[in-house]
Every structure is written in C-alpha cells, then in structure tokens.
Short mmCIF file of N, CA and C in Angstrom, two decimals:
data_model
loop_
_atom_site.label_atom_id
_atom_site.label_comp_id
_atom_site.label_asym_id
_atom_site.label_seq_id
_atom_site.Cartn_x
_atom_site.Cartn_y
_atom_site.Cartn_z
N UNK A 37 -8.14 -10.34 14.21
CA UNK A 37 -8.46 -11.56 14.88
C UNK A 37 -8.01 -12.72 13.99
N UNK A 38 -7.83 -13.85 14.79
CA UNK A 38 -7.34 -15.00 14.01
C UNK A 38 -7.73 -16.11 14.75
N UNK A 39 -7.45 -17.12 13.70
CA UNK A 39 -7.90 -18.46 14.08
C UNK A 39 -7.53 -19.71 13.55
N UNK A 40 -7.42 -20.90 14.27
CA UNK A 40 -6.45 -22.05 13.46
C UNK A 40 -8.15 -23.38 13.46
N UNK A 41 -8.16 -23.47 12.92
CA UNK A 41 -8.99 -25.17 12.94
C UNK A 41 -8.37 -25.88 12.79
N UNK A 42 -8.99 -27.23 13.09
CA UNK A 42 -8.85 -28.77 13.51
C UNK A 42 -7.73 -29.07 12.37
N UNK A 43 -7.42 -28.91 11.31
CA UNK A 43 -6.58 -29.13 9.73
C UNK A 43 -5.09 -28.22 10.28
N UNK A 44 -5.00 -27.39 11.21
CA UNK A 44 -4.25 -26.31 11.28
C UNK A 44 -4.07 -25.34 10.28
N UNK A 45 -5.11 -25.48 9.80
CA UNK A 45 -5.03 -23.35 8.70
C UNK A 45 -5.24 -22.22 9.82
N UNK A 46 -5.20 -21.61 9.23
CA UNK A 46 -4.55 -20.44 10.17
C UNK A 46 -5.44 -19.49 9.52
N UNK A 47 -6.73 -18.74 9.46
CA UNK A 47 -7.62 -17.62 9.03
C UNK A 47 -7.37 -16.24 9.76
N UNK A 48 -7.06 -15.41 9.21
CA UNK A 48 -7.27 -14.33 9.47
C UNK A 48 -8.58 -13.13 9.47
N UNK A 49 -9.55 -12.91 9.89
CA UNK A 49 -10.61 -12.09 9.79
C UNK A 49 -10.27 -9.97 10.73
N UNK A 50 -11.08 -9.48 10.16
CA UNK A 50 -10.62 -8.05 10.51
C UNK A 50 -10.55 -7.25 9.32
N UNK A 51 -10.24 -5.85 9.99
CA UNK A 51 -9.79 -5.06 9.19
C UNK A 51 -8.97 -3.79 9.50
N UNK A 52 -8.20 -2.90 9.20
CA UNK A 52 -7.64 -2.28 9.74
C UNK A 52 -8.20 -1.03 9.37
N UNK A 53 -8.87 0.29 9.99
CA UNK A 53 -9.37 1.69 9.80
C UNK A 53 -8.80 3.19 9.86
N UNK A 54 -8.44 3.78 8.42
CA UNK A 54 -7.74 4.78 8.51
C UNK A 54 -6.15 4.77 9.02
N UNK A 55 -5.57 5.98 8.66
CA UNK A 55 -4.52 6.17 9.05
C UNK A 55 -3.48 5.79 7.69
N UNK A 56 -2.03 5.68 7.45
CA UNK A 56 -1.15 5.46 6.58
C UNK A 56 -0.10 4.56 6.51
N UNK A 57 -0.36 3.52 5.85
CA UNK A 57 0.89 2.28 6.25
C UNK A 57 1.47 2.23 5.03
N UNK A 58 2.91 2.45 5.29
CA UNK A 58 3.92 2.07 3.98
C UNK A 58 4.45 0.87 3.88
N UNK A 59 5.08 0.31 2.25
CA UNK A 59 5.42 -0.56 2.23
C UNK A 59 6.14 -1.44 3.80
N UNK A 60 6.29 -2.52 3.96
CA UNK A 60 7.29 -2.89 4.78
C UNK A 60 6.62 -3.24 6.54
N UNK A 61 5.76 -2.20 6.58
CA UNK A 61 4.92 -1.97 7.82
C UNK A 61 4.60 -3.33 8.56
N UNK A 62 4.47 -3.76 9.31
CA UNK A 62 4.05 -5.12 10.35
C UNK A 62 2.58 -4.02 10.83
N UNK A 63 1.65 -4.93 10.48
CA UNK A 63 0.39 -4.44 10.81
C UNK A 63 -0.36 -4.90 11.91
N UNK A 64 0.15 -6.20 11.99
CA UNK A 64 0.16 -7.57 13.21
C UNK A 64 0.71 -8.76 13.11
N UNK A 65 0.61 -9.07 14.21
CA UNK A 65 1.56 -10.41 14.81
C UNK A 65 0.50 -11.53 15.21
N UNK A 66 1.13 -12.65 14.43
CA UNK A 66 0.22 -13.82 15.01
C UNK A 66 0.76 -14.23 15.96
N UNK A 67 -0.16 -15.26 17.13
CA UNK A 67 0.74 -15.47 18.06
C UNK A 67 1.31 -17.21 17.99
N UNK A 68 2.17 -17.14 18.38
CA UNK A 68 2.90 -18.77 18.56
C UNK A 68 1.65 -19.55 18.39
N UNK A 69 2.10 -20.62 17.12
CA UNK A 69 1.33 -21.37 16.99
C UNK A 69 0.25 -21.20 15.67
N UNK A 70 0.19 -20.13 15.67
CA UNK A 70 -0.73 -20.14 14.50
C UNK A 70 0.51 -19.09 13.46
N UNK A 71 1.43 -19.38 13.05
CA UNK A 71 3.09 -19.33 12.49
C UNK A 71 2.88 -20.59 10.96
N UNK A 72 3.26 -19.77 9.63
CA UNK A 72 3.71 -20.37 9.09
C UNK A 72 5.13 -20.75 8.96
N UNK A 73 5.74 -21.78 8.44
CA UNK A 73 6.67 -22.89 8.25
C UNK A 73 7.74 -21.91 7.80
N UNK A 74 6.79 -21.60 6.61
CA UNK A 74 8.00 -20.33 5.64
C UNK A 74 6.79 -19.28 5.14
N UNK A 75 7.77 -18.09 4.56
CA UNK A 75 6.69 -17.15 4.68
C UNK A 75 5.67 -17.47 3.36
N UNK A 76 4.52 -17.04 3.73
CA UNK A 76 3.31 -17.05 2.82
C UNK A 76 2.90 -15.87 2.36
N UNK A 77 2.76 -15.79 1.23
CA UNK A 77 1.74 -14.57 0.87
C UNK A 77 2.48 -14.74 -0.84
N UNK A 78 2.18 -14.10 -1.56
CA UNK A 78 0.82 -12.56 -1.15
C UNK A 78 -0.07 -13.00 -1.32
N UNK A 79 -0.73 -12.25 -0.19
CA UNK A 79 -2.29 -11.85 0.18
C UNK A 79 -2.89 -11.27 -0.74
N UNK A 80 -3.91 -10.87 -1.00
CA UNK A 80 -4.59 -9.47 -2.13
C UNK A 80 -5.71 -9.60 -1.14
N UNK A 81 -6.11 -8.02 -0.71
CA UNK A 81 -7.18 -8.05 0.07
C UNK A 81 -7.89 -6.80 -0.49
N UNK A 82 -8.57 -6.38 -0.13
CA UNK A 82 -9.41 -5.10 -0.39
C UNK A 82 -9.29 -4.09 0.41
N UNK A 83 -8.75 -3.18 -0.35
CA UNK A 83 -8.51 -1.62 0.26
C UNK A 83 -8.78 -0.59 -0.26
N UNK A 84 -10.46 -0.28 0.48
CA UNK A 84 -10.59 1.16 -0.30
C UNK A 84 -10.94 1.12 -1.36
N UNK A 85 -11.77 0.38 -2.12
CA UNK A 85 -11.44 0.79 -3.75
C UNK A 85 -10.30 0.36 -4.57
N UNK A 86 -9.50 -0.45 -3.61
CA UNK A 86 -8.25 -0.54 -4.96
C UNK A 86 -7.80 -2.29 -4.26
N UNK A 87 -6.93 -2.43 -3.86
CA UNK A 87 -6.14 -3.52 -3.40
C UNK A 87 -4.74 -3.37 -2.63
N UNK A 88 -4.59 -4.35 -1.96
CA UNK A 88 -3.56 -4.22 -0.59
C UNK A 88 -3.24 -5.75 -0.59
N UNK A 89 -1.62 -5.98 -0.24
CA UNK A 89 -0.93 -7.07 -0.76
C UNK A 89 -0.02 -6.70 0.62
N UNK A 90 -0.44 -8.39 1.32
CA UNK A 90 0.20 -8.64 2.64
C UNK A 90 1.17 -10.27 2.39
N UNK A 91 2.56 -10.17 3.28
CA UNK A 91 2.90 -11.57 3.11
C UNK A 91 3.10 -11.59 4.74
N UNK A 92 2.83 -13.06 5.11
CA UNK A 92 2.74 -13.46 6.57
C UNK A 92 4.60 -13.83 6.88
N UNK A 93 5.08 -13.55 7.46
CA UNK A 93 6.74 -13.99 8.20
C UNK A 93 6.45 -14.95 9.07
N UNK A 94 7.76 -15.80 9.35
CA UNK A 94 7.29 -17.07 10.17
C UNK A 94 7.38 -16.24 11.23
N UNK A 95 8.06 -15.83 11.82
CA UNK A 95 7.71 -14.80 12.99
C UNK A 95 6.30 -14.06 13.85
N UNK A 96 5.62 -14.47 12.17
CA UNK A 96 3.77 -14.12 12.96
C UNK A 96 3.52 -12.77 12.47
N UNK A 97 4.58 -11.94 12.03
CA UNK A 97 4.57 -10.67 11.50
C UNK A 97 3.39 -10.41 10.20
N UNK A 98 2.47 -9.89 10.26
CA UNK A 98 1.66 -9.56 9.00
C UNK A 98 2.10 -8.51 8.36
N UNK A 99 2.83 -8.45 7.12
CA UNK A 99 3.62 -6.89 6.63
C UNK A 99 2.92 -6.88 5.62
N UNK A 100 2.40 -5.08 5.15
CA UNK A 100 2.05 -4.51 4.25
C UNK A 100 3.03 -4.69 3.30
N UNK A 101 2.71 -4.27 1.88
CA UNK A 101 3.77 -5.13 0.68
C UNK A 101 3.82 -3.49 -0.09
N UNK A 102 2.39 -2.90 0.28
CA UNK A 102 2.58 -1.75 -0.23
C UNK A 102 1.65 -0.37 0.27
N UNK A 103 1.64 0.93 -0.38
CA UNK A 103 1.93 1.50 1.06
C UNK A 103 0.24 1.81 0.64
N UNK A 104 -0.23 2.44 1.89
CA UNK A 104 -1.93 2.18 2.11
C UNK A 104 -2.51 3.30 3.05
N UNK A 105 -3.66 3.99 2.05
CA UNK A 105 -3.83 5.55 2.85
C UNK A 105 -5.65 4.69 2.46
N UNK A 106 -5.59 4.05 3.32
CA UNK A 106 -7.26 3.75 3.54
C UNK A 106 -7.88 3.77 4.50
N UNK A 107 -9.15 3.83 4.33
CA UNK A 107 -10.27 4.62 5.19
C UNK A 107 -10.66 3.26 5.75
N UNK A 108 -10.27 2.26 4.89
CA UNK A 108 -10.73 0.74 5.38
C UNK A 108 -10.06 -0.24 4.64
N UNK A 109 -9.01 -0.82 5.42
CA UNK A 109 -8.22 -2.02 4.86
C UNK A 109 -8.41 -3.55 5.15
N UNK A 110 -9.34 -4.25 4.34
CA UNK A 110 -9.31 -5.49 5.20
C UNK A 110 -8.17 -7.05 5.12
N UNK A 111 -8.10 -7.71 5.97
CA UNK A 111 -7.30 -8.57 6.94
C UNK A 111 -7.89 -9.76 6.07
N UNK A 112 -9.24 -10.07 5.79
CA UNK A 112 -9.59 -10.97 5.14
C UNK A 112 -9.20 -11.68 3.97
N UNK A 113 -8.82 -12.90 3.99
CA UNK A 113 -8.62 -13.90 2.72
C UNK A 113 -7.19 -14.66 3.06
N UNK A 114 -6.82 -13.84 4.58
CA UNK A 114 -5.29 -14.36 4.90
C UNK A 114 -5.47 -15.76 5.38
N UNK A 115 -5.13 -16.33 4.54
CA UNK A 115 -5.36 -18.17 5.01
C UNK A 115 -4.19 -18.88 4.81
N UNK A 116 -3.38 -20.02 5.81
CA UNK A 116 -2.47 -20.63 5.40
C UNK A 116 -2.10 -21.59 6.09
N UNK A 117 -1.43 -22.75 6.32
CA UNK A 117 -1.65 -23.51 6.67
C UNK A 117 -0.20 -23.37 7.83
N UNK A 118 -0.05 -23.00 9.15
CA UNK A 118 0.47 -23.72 10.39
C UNK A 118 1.42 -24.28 10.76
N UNK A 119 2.68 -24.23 10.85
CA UNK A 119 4.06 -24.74 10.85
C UNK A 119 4.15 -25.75 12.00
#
C-alpha cells in the first residue's frame, strides 16, 4: 500500500510474505503520480532477521537490490518525495 500527502512524499507501508525474490526483482509498482523524478533508494528495510535493500524507478517499479528467502519482508521506511 501507498500513499502521497499534502507535501507530495510518497510512503510506502506493507510487507511482502514468504516465497524467494532475487536481486533485480520488481516487487511493485507505484501508480502514476506517486513516481519519483529520478530513481531513489536505497531503502534498508527489515527482512527476517537480517536486511533487504530496495531502490524505487521512476517508472513506479519497487526492485529488490538483493536476493530474499523471507518468511516476512517489510515495504516500510520507503519514503520519497513525488516527481
């Protein structure tokens, strides 16, 4: 899930459950409008016990940076400001 406020930042909340994502992976897509300018990241989020590193594409694309065998990956801390 996502969300832009009144400033246009752009929050990301969620998490993604189980399964195996390798580097490179698009995990989700923001939709028009809530798009950074140029790409943003890295992210560092919490995965599992360890850490998970996302960069946002102006395209809306959310890509994994590296690869991720978690039981629970979260989406949280993705913040940026709105093109």
């Amino acid at each position: 899930q996502s969300y832009i406020d009144a400033s246009g930042i752009v929050s990301v909340t969620g998490s993604m459950k189980n399964g195996t994502t390798t580097a490179g992976t698009v995990v989700a897509t923001l939709p028009a409008g809530q798009r950074p300018a140029k790409v943003s990241g890295p992210f560092i989020t919490y995965a599992n016990g360890t850490f998970a590193a996302f960069y946002v594409l102006t395209n809306g694309n959310i890509v994994a940076q590296n690869t991720l065998t978690a039981a629970l990956t979260s989406l949280c801390g993705i913040t940026f400001k709105a093109a």
